[in-house]
Amino acid sequence: MANDETVKAAGINTRLAHSGNDPHAYFGFVNPPVVHASTVLFADARSMADRNQKYTYGTRGTPTSDALAAAINELEGSAGTAIVPSGLAAVVLPLIAYLSAGDHALIVDSVYHPTRKFANTVLKRMGVEVEFYDPLIGAGISGLMKPNTKLVFTESPGSNTYEVQDIPAIAKAAHAGGAVVVMDNTWATPLYFKALEHGVDVTVHAATKYPAGHSDVLLGTVSANAACWPQLWATFDTLGICAGPDDAYQVLRGLRTMGVRLERHQQSALEIARWLETKAGVARVLHPALESHPGHALWKRDFSGSSGIFSVVLDGAGERQSHAFLDALKIFGLGYSWGGYESLAVPVNVRDRVVAKGPYGGAIIRLQIGLEDVPDLKADIERGLAAAAAAS
Ligand SMILES: Cc1ncc(COP(=O)(O)O)c(C=O)c1O
């Protein structure tokens, strides 16, 4: 089924339902087997010496991880996909694959915090020169390119504050300088942003979020175009970081319903974001699909949808009001991550940034809108706003 041209040309939910497995290769069972593997046997000494069989050892992939990789390749239009044990591992893999001592890396300042931490610690210790750039820089990034700039890391919209990057302009400038363009595309998923079609070479997903969808699995995917895949595969193979088969299976399972879940996340989040813009005590709502968002025009040009996570700025609020808001919530849980079926809220801290620092006009709270009923979520947010006002 994975190679079926009919499926490849079909609508997104049809592709999500049928990509990445071939039932008739497994006695007709609809889902692929979960292959638990370290050792793979060879038929004879010659094939062992030549390693000329499809599977040779568990760290290099199994039919289960391959089924997921095939599904992601179809969604991304990529030449190959590595399946790794977390979204953070997926961020780190291309940084290790394409950077060496003496290289310069440009990393967007609105990046997921642990990506910044990896760059500021391990990359610097490896002798890589790390520079954070303004998410709104666009084609101006050419002014930051150096002869040794080997990688430009993008994430759009940015973590927590949702700045939209001009990815085609950045990719053009990066390629002119000979750099690889990597994108953390977790927010939009391959459904709502086609990273490789916009000039990105390597796209990263924390599949922990929407692909898994149930807050119970950690997994990451790294997909590359044909030029960048051999180096990515070689590094993945050398590191031995293939995700376990049960987790790969769960993400493949999650992909089947991701399209319909995303539609609901999108619809509910937008309704709540628009409603929040009208509420007293709210200074701004940071959601790129809102007309009021500074990145809205770029988002509209490049993205085909929005997901379920955005931030709200409580007018003039500090930590006391922010904590009062969070403590009053009864449906939203206070916890990290997103993309699951349940709503979550976290306070946002932009203190570690060097360029995109704001000011934002008050405490920022990130809301992950789950699959619950919108009136219940609004009532919960009302409780939070009332508590924040009372704490002022
Ligand atoms: C944008 C982004 N990238 C990567 C990750 C890392 O994913 P994981 O939690 O699977 O390590 C996260 C997690 O919150 C994220 O928000």
Short mmCIF file of C-alpha atoms and ligand atoms in Angstrom, two decimals:
data_model
loop_
_atom_site.label_atom_id
_atom_site.label_comp_id
_atom_site.label_asym_id
_atom_site.label_seq_id
_atom_site.Cartn_x
_atom_site.Cartn_y
_atom_site.Cartn_z
CA MET A 1 0.00 0.00 0.00
CA ALA A 2 2.86 2.39 0.82
CA ASN A 3 3.87 2.55 -2.84
CA ASP A 4 0.38 2.69 -4.18
CA GLU A 5 0.15 5.68 -6.52
CA THR A 6 -3.59 5.96 -5.81
CA VAL A 7 -2.88 6.59 -2.13
CA LYS A 8 -0.04 9.02 -2.87
CA ALA A 9 -2.38 11.15 -4.98
CA ALA A 10 -5.25 11.00 -2.48
CA GLY A 11 -6.47 13.52 0.12
CA ILE A 12 -4.61 13.95 3.37
CA ASN A 13 -6.86 11.83 5.57
CA THR A 14 -6.79 9.01 3.02
CA ARG A 15 -2.99 9.18 2.98
CA LEU A 16 -2.85 9.21 6.78
CA ALA A 17 -5.09 6.13 6.85
CA HIS A 18 -3.10 4.13 4.31
CA SER A 19 0.53 5.33 4.24
CA GLY A 20 3.42 3.39 5.71
CA ASN A 21 2.18 -0.16 5.70
CA ASP A 22 1.43 -2.94 3.31
CA PRO A 23 -1.15 -5.29 4.86
CA HIS A 24 -0.61 -7.97 2.23
CA ALA A 25 3.05 -8.21 3.19
CA TYR A 26 1.85 -9.33 6.65
CA PHE A 27 -0.83 -11.92 5.87
CA GLY A 28 -3.44 -9.17 5.38
CA PHE A 29 -3.35 -7.79 8.90
CA VAL A 30 -4.21 -4.11 8.67
CA ASN A 31 -1.42 -2.97 11.00
CA PRO A 32 2.28 -3.84 10.73
CA PRO A 33 3.84 -6.12 13.35
CA VAL A 34 5.72 -4.68 16.30
CA VAL A 35 9.17 -6.17 15.78
CA HIS A 36 11.26 -6.30 18.95
CA ALA A 37 14.79 -6.77 17.78
CA SER A 38 18.46 -6.57 18.51
CA THR A 39 19.89 -9.62 16.71
CA VAL A 40 19.00 -10.31 13.09
CA LEU A 41 20.13 -13.66 11.68
CA PHE A 42 21.96 -14.02 8.36
CA ALA A 43 21.35 -16.98 6.07
CA ASP A 44 25.06 -17.80 5.64
CA ALA A 45 28.61 -16.48 6.14
CA ARG A 46 28.69 -14.80 2.72
CA SER A 47 25.61 -12.68 3.35
CA MET A 48 27.00 -11.86 6.82
CA ALA A 49 30.32 -10.70 5.33
CA ASP A 50 28.56 -8.63 2.68
CA ARG A 51 25.71 -7.50 4.99
CA ASN A 52 23.56 -7.77 1.92
CA GLN A 53 20.16 -8.16 3.47
CA LYS A 54 17.57 -5.55 4.33
CA TYR A 55 17.91 -5.78 8.13
CA THR A 56 21.21 -6.42 9.90
CA TYR A 57 20.81 -5.17 13.49
CA GLY A 58 18.07 -3.57 15.61
CA THR A 59 19.77 -0.17 15.94
CA ARG A 60 19.52 0.27 12.17
CA GLY A 61 15.74 -0.04 12.09
CA THR A 62 13.06 -2.70 11.97
CA PRO A 63 9.91 -3.22 9.87
CA THR A 64 8.06 -1.21 12.55
CA SER A 65 10.33 1.85 12.45
CA ASP A 66 10.47 1.54 8.65
CA ALA A 67 6.66 1.60 8.44
CA LEU A 68 6.61 4.87 10.36
CA ALA A 69 9.54 6.30 8.36
CA ALA A 70 7.74 5.44 5.10
CA ALA A 71 4.59 7.22 6.29
CA ILE A 72 6.57 10.33 7.30
CA ASN A 73 8.50 10.32 4.00
CA GLU A 74 5.20 10.35 2.15
CA LEU A 75 3.91 13.27 4.22
CA GLU A 76 7.16 15.27 4.05
CA GLY A 77 8.26 14.39 0.52
CA SER A 78 11.61 13.44 2.04
CA ALA A 79 14.22 10.94 0.83
CA GLY A 80 14.67 9.38 4.25
CA THR A 81 13.51 9.65 7.86
CA ALA A 82 15.29 8.69 11.07
CA ILE A 83 13.07 7.59 13.96
CA VAL A 84 14.61 8.58 17.32
CA PRO A 85 13.49 8.29 20.96
CA SER A 86 12.32 11.89 21.58
CA GLY A 87 11.70 15.22 19.90
CA LEU A 88 14.81 16.57 21.59
CA ALA A 89 16.89 13.71 20.15
CA ALA A 90 15.43 14.64 16.75
CA VAL A 91 16.61 18.24 17.19
CA VAL A 92 20.07 17.13 18.26
CA LEU A 93 20.68 14.57 15.49
CA PRO A 94 21.03 17.06 12.58
CA LEU A 95 23.12 19.41 14.74
CA ILE A 96 25.59 16.57 15.30
CA ALA A 97 25.29 15.33 11.72
CA TYR A 98 26.14 18.58 9.94
CA LEU A 99 28.34 20.55 12.39
CA SER A 100 32.03 20.12 13.23
CA ALA A 101 34.62 22.03 15.24
CA GLY A 102 35.29 25.44 13.67
CA ASP A 103 31.84 25.73 12.06
CA HIS A 104 29.39 28.56 12.71
CA ALA A 105 25.70 27.78 13.37
CA LEU A 106 22.84 30.28 13.22
CA ILE A 107 19.95 29.38 15.51
CA VAL A 108 16.65 31.24 15.76
CA ASP A 109 16.27 33.06 19.08
CA SER A 110 12.67 31.89 19.59
CA VAL A 111 13.82 28.28 19.57
CA TYR A 112 12.58 25.54 21.93
CA HIS A 113 14.62 26.09 25.10
CA PRO A 114 16.37 22.67 25.23
CA THR A 115 17.62 23.27 21.65
CA ARG A 116 19.26 26.49 22.91
CA LYS A 117 20.69 24.59 25.87
CA PHE A 118 22.22 21.91 23.62
CA ALA A 119 23.73 24.62 21.40
CA ASN A 120 25.10 26.60 24.33
CA THR A 121 26.62 23.56 26.04
CA VAL A 122 27.49 20.57 23.85
CA LEU A 123 27.85 22.42 20.53
CA LYS A 124 30.07 25.06 22.08
CA ARG A 125 32.15 22.38 23.82
CA MET A 126 32.52 20.67 20.41
CA GLY A 127 34.06 23.91 19.14
CA VAL A 128 31.06 25.15 17.17
CA GLU A 129 30.47 28.91 17.11
CA VAL A 130 26.79 29.46 18.01
CA GLU A 131 24.86 32.63 17.17
CA PHE A 132 21.17 33.30 17.87
CA TYR A 133 19.30 35.41 15.31
CA ASP A 134 16.09 37.44 15.25
CA PRO A 135 13.13 35.26 14.15
CA LEU A 136 11.90 38.17 11.99
CA ILE A 137 15.22 38.57 10.14
CA GLY A 138 14.04 37.05 6.82
CA ALA A 139 16.42 37.61 3.90
CA GLY A 140 18.53 39.77 6.23
CA ILE A 141 20.10 36.58 7.51
CA SER A 142 22.54 36.86 4.62
CA GLY A 143 24.22 39.60 6.69
CA LEU A 144 24.97 37.05 9.43
CA MET A 145 26.32 34.35 7.13
CA LYS A 146 30.06 33.71 7.46
CA PRO A 147 32.32 31.58 5.28
CA ASN A 148 32.13 28.86 7.98
CA THR A 149 28.32 28.99 8.49
CA LYS A 150 27.32 25.37 7.95
CA LEU A 151 23.84 25.23 9.43
CA VAL A 152 20.84 27.53 9.87
CA PHE A 153 18.33 26.26 12.42
CA THR A 154 14.75 27.50 12.11
CA GLU A 155 11.59 26.91 14.10
CA SER A 156 8.38 28.52 12.91
CA PRO A 157 6.24 29.61 14.57
CA GLY A 158 8.71 30.10 17.41
CA SER A 159 8.26 28.35 20.74
CA ASN A 160 5.88 30.10 23.17
CA THR A 161 5.67 33.47 21.38
CA TYR A 162 4.88 32.15 17.87
CA GLU A 163 6.96 34.47 15.67
CA VAL A 164 6.58 33.41 12.02
CA GLN A 165 9.81 33.08 10.05
CA ASP A 166 10.18 33.82 6.34
CA ILE A 167 11.47 30.31 5.68
CA PRO A 168 11.86 30.60 1.84
CA ALA A 169 13.89 33.82 2.19
CA ILE A 170 16.06 32.37 4.96
CA ALA A 171 16.60 29.13 3.04
CA LYS A 172 17.61 31.05 -0.09
CA ALA A 173 20.20 33.10 1.79
CA ALA A 174 21.47 30.06 3.72
CA HIS A 175 21.86 28.02 0.55
CA ALA A 176 23.69 30.88 -1.18
CA GLY A 177 26.24 30.60 1.63
CA GLY A 178 26.39 26.81 1.43
CA ALA A 179 24.58 26.09 4.73
CA VAL A 180 22.11 23.30 5.49
CA VAL A 181 18.67 24.54 6.59
CA VAL A 182 17.08 22.59 9.45
CA MET A 183 13.56 23.29 10.70
CA ASP A 184 11.74 22.22 13.85
CA ASN A 185 8.30 21.92 12.22
CA THR A 186 6.52 20.40 15.22
CA TRP A 187 3.87 23.14 15.58
CA ALA A 188 2.41 22.81 12.08
CA THR A 189 3.13 19.10 11.48
CA PRO A 190 3.75 18.08 7.86
CA LEU A 191 0.00 18.63 7.29
CA TYR A 192 0.02 22.39 7.73
CA PHE A 193 3.55 23.32 6.60
CA LYS A 194 5.43 21.64 3.78
CA ALA A 195 8.94 22.35 4.99
CA LEU A 196 10.90 20.79 2.13
CA GLU A 197 8.77 22.58 -0.48
CA HIS A 198 9.68 25.88 1.23
CA GLY A 199 13.42 25.31 0.94
CA VAL A 200 14.17 23.42 4.15
CA ASP A 201 16.68 20.56 3.79
CA VAL A 202 16.02 18.69 7.02
CA THR A 203 12.77 18.78 8.97
CA VAL A 204 12.38 17.75 12.58
CA HIS A 205 9.23 16.72 14.44
CA ALA A 206 8.61 16.03 18.06
CA ALA A 207 6.20 13.22 17.18
CA THR A 208 5.51 13.16 20.92
CA LYS A 209 3.01 15.96 20.18
CA TYR A 210 0.28 15.64 17.50
CA PRO A 211 1.46 12.43 15.80
CA ALA A 212 1.38 10.49 19.10
CA GLY A 213 -1.48 12.62 20.38
CA HIS A 214 -2.11 10.99 23.76
CA SER A 215 0.63 12.31 26.11
CA ASP A 216 2.00 8.81 26.61
CA VAL A 217 4.79 8.41 24.03
CA LEU A 218 8.10 10.19 23.40
CA LEU A 219 9.36 10.03 19.82
CA GLY A 220 11.10 12.20 17.21
CA THR A 221 11.45 12.09 13.45
CA VAL A 222 14.16 13.69 11.29
CA SER A 223 13.50 13.78 7.55
CA ALA A 224 15.97 14.91 4.89
CA ASN A 225 16.01 15.66 1.20
CA ALA A 226 18.09 13.46 -1.10
CA ALA A 227 21.23 15.60 -0.79
CA CYS A 228 21.23 15.63 3.01
CA TRP A 229 19.96 12.11 3.75
CA PRO A 230 23.27 10.15 3.44
CA GLN A 231 25.00 12.25 6.12
CA LEU A 232 21.96 12.13 8.38
CA TRP A 233 21.63 8.35 8.00
CA ALA A 234 25.37 7.82 8.61
CA THR A 235 25.21 9.81 11.86
CA PHE A 236 22.00 8.12 13.02
CA ASP A 237 23.56 4.72 12.29
CA THR A 238 26.76 5.62 14.13
CA LEU A 239 24.90 6.87 17.20
CA GLY A 240 22.63 3.80 17.46
CA ILE A 241 19.59 5.80 18.51
CA CYS A 242 16.67 4.07 16.83
CA ALA A 243 13.46 4.46 18.87
CA GLY A 244 11.89 1.35 20.37
CA PRO A 245 9.30 -0.51 18.27
CA ASP A 246 6.37 -0.07 20.67
CA ASP A 247 6.76 3.71 20.54
CA ALA A 248 7.17 3.72 16.75
CA TYR A 249 4.01 1.62 16.49
CA GLN A 250 2.05 3.98 18.75
CA VAL A 251 3.03 6.98 16.63
CA LEU A 252 2.05 5.19 13.42
CA ARG A 253 -1.28 4.45 15.11
CA GLY A 254 -1.60 8.11 16.11
CA LEU A 255 -0.95 9.29 12.54
CA ARG A 256 -4.13 7.56 11.36
CA THR A 257 -6.28 10.02 13.34
CA MET A 258 -3.95 13.03 13.33
CA GLY A 259 -5.79 14.81 10.52
CA VAL A 260 -9.16 14.78 12.25
CA ARG A 261 -7.64 15.55 15.66
CA LEU A 262 -5.73 18.51 14.22
CA GLU A 263 -8.89 19.92 12.65
CA ARG A 264 -10.54 19.91 16.06
CA HIS A 265 -7.44 21.34 17.84
CA GLN A 266 -7.27 24.07 15.19
CA GLN A 267 -10.95 25.00 15.39
CA SER A 268 -11.13 25.04 19.21
CA ALA A 269 -7.84 26.93 19.64
CA LEU A 270 -8.87 29.60 17.14
CA GLU A 271 -12.28 30.05 18.73
CA ILE A 272 -10.70 30.44 22.17
CA ALA A 273 -7.92 32.72 20.88
CA ARG A 274 -10.46 35.06 19.19
CA TRP A 275 -12.63 35.08 22.31
CA LEU A 276 -9.61 35.85 24.51
CA GLU A 277 -8.85 38.93 22.40
CA THR A 278 -12.14 40.41 23.63
CA LYS A 279 -11.57 39.70 27.33
CA ALA A 280 -10.65 42.27 29.97
CA GLY A 281 -7.25 41.55 31.51
CA VAL A 282 -5.80 40.23 28.23
CA ALA A 283 -3.13 42.41 26.60
CA ARG A 284 -2.40 40.22 23.54
CA VAL A 285 -3.02 36.81 22.13
CA LEU A 286 0.02 35.32 20.38
CA HIS A 287 -1.49 33.08 17.70
CA PRO A 288 -0.30 33.44 14.07
CA ALA A 289 -3.71 32.63 12.57
CA LEU A 290 -5.17 35.75 14.23
CA GLU A 291 -5.30 38.81 11.98
CA SER A 292 -3.79 40.85 14.85
CA HIS A 293 -0.61 38.75 14.92
CA PRO A 294 2.43 40.48 13.35
CA GLY A 295 3.32 37.28 11.49
CA HIS A 296 -0.18 36.68 10.16
CA ALA A 297 0.54 37.60 6.52
CA LEU A 298 3.55 35.27 6.35
CA TRP A 299 1.61 32.51 8.09
CA LYS A 300 -1.21 32.89 5.57
CA ARG A 301 1.22 32.82 2.65
CA ASP A 302 3.06 29.65 3.72
CA PHE A 303 0.90 27.58 6.08
CA SER A 304 -2.31 25.71 5.31
CA GLY A 305 -3.55 25.49 8.88
CA SER A 306 -2.83 26.18 12.53
CA SER A 307 -2.57 23.82 15.43
CA GLY A 308 -3.83 23.95 19.01
CA ILE A 309 -1.15 25.79 20.95
CA PHE A 310 -0.73 29.55 21.43
CA SER A 311 -0.04 32.05 24.20
CA VAL A 312 -1.95 34.77 25.99
CA VAL A 313 -0.41 37.85 27.62
CA LEU A 314 -2.11 38.90 30.86
CA ASP A 315 -2.24 42.70 30.85
CA GLY A 316 0.44 44.16 33.13
CA ALA A 317 0.52 40.93 35.12
CA GLY A 318 3.50 39.62 37.02
CA GLU A 319 4.23 36.26 38.60
CA ARG A 320 1.56 36.63 41.33
CA GLN A 321 -1.28 37.13 38.84
CA SER A 322 0.11 34.46 36.52
CA HIS A 323 0.22 31.91 39.35
CA ALA A 324 -3.30 32.92 40.46
CA PHE A 325 -4.53 32.29 36.89
CA LEU A 326 -2.84 28.89 36.71
CA ASP A 327 -3.94 27.78 40.19
CA ALA A 328 -7.60 28.59 39.44
CA LEU A 329 -7.75 26.21 36.46
CA LYS A 330 -9.68 22.98 36.96
CA ILE A 331 -9.67 21.43 33.47
CA PHE A 332 -6.37 22.68 32.06
CA GLY A 333 -3.53 20.71 33.64
CA LEU A 334 -0.26 22.38 34.60
CA GLY A 335 2.27 20.39 32.67
CA TYR A 336 4.82 20.48 29.87
CA SER A 337 4.44 19.20 26.33
CA TRP A 338 1.42 19.54 24.03
CA GLY A 339 -0.41 17.87 21.16
CA GLY A 340 -2.29 15.46 23.42
CA TYR A 341 -6.05 15.18 23.81
CA GLU A 342 -6.10 17.18 27.06
CA SER A 343 -5.66 20.91 27.64
CA LEU A 344 -2.55 22.23 29.38
CA ALA A 345 -1.24 25.59 30.61
CA VAL A 346 2.32 26.66 31.41
CA PRO A 347 3.90 29.99 32.36
CA VAL A 348 6.32 31.22 29.68
CA ASN A 349 9.77 32.57 30.43
CA VAL A 350 11.67 34.49 27.73
CA ARG A 351 14.56 35.57 29.95
CA ASP A 352 17.08 33.33 28.19
CA ARG A 353 16.57 35.05 24.83
CA VAL A 354 19.14 37.42 23.40
CA VAL A 355 17.09 39.13 20.63
CA ALA A 356 13.36 38.29 20.77
CA LYS A 357 12.85 39.47 24.33
CA GLY A 358 9.69 41.53 23.94
CA PRO A 359 8.43 43.49 25.88
CA TYR A 360 5.13 41.63 25.75
CA GLY A 361 3.15 43.78 28.20
CA GLY A 362 2.64 41.24 30.99
CA ALA A 363 3.00 37.64 32.04
CA ILE A 364 2.76 35.13 29.20
CA ILE A 365 0.82 31.89 29.59
CA ARG A 366 0.93 29.14 26.98
CA LEU A 367 -2.30 27.27 26.37
CA GLN A 368 -2.48 23.87 24.67
CA ILE A 369 -6.09 23.43 23.62
CA GLY A 370 -7.11 19.79 23.78
CA LEU A 371 -10.13 17.96 22.45
CA GLU A 372 -12.51 18.88 25.27
CA ASP A 373 -15.68 20.93 24.70
CA VAL A 374 -14.91 24.59 24.07
CA PRO A 375 -17.54 26.02 26.49
CA ASP A 376 -15.91 24.04 29.32
CA LEU A 377 -12.47 25.34 28.40
CA LYS A 378 -13.76 28.92 28.20
CA ALA A 379 -15.37 28.57 31.63
CA ASP A 380 -12.03 27.33 33.00
CA ILE A 381 -10.15 30.28 31.46
CA GLU A 382 -12.78 32.64 32.93
CA ARG A 383 -11.90 31.21 36.36
CA GLY A 384 -8.22 31.91 35.66
CA LEU A 385 -8.85 35.49 34.47
CA ALA A 386 -11.03 36.24 37.50
CA ALA A 387 -8.34 34.90 39.84
CA ALA A 388 -5.62 36.94 38.08
CA ALA A 389 -7.76 40.10 38.36
CA ALA A 390 -8.40 39.41 42.06
CA ALA A 391 -4.63 39.04 42.63
CA SER A 392 -3.89 42.46 41.08
C1 LIG B 1 9.00 22.81 19.41
C2 LIG B 1 9.46 21.58 20.14
N1 LIG B 1 10.44 20.86 19.61
C3 LIG B 1 10.90 19.75 20.23
C4 LIG B 1 10.37 19.34 21.42
C5 LIG B 1 10.94 18.13 22.11
O1 LIG B 1 10.08 17.04 22.09
P1 LIG B 1 10.18 15.89 23.18
O2 LIG B 1 9.36 16.34 24.34
O3 LIG B 1 9.63 14.70 22.49
O4 LIG B 1 11.62 15.72 23.53
C6 LIG B 1 9.33 20.08 22.01
C7 LIG B 1 8.75 19.64 23.31
O5 LIG B 1 8.01 20.36 23.95
C8 LIG B 1 8.88 21.24 21.36
O6 LIG B 1 7.90 22.00 21.89
#
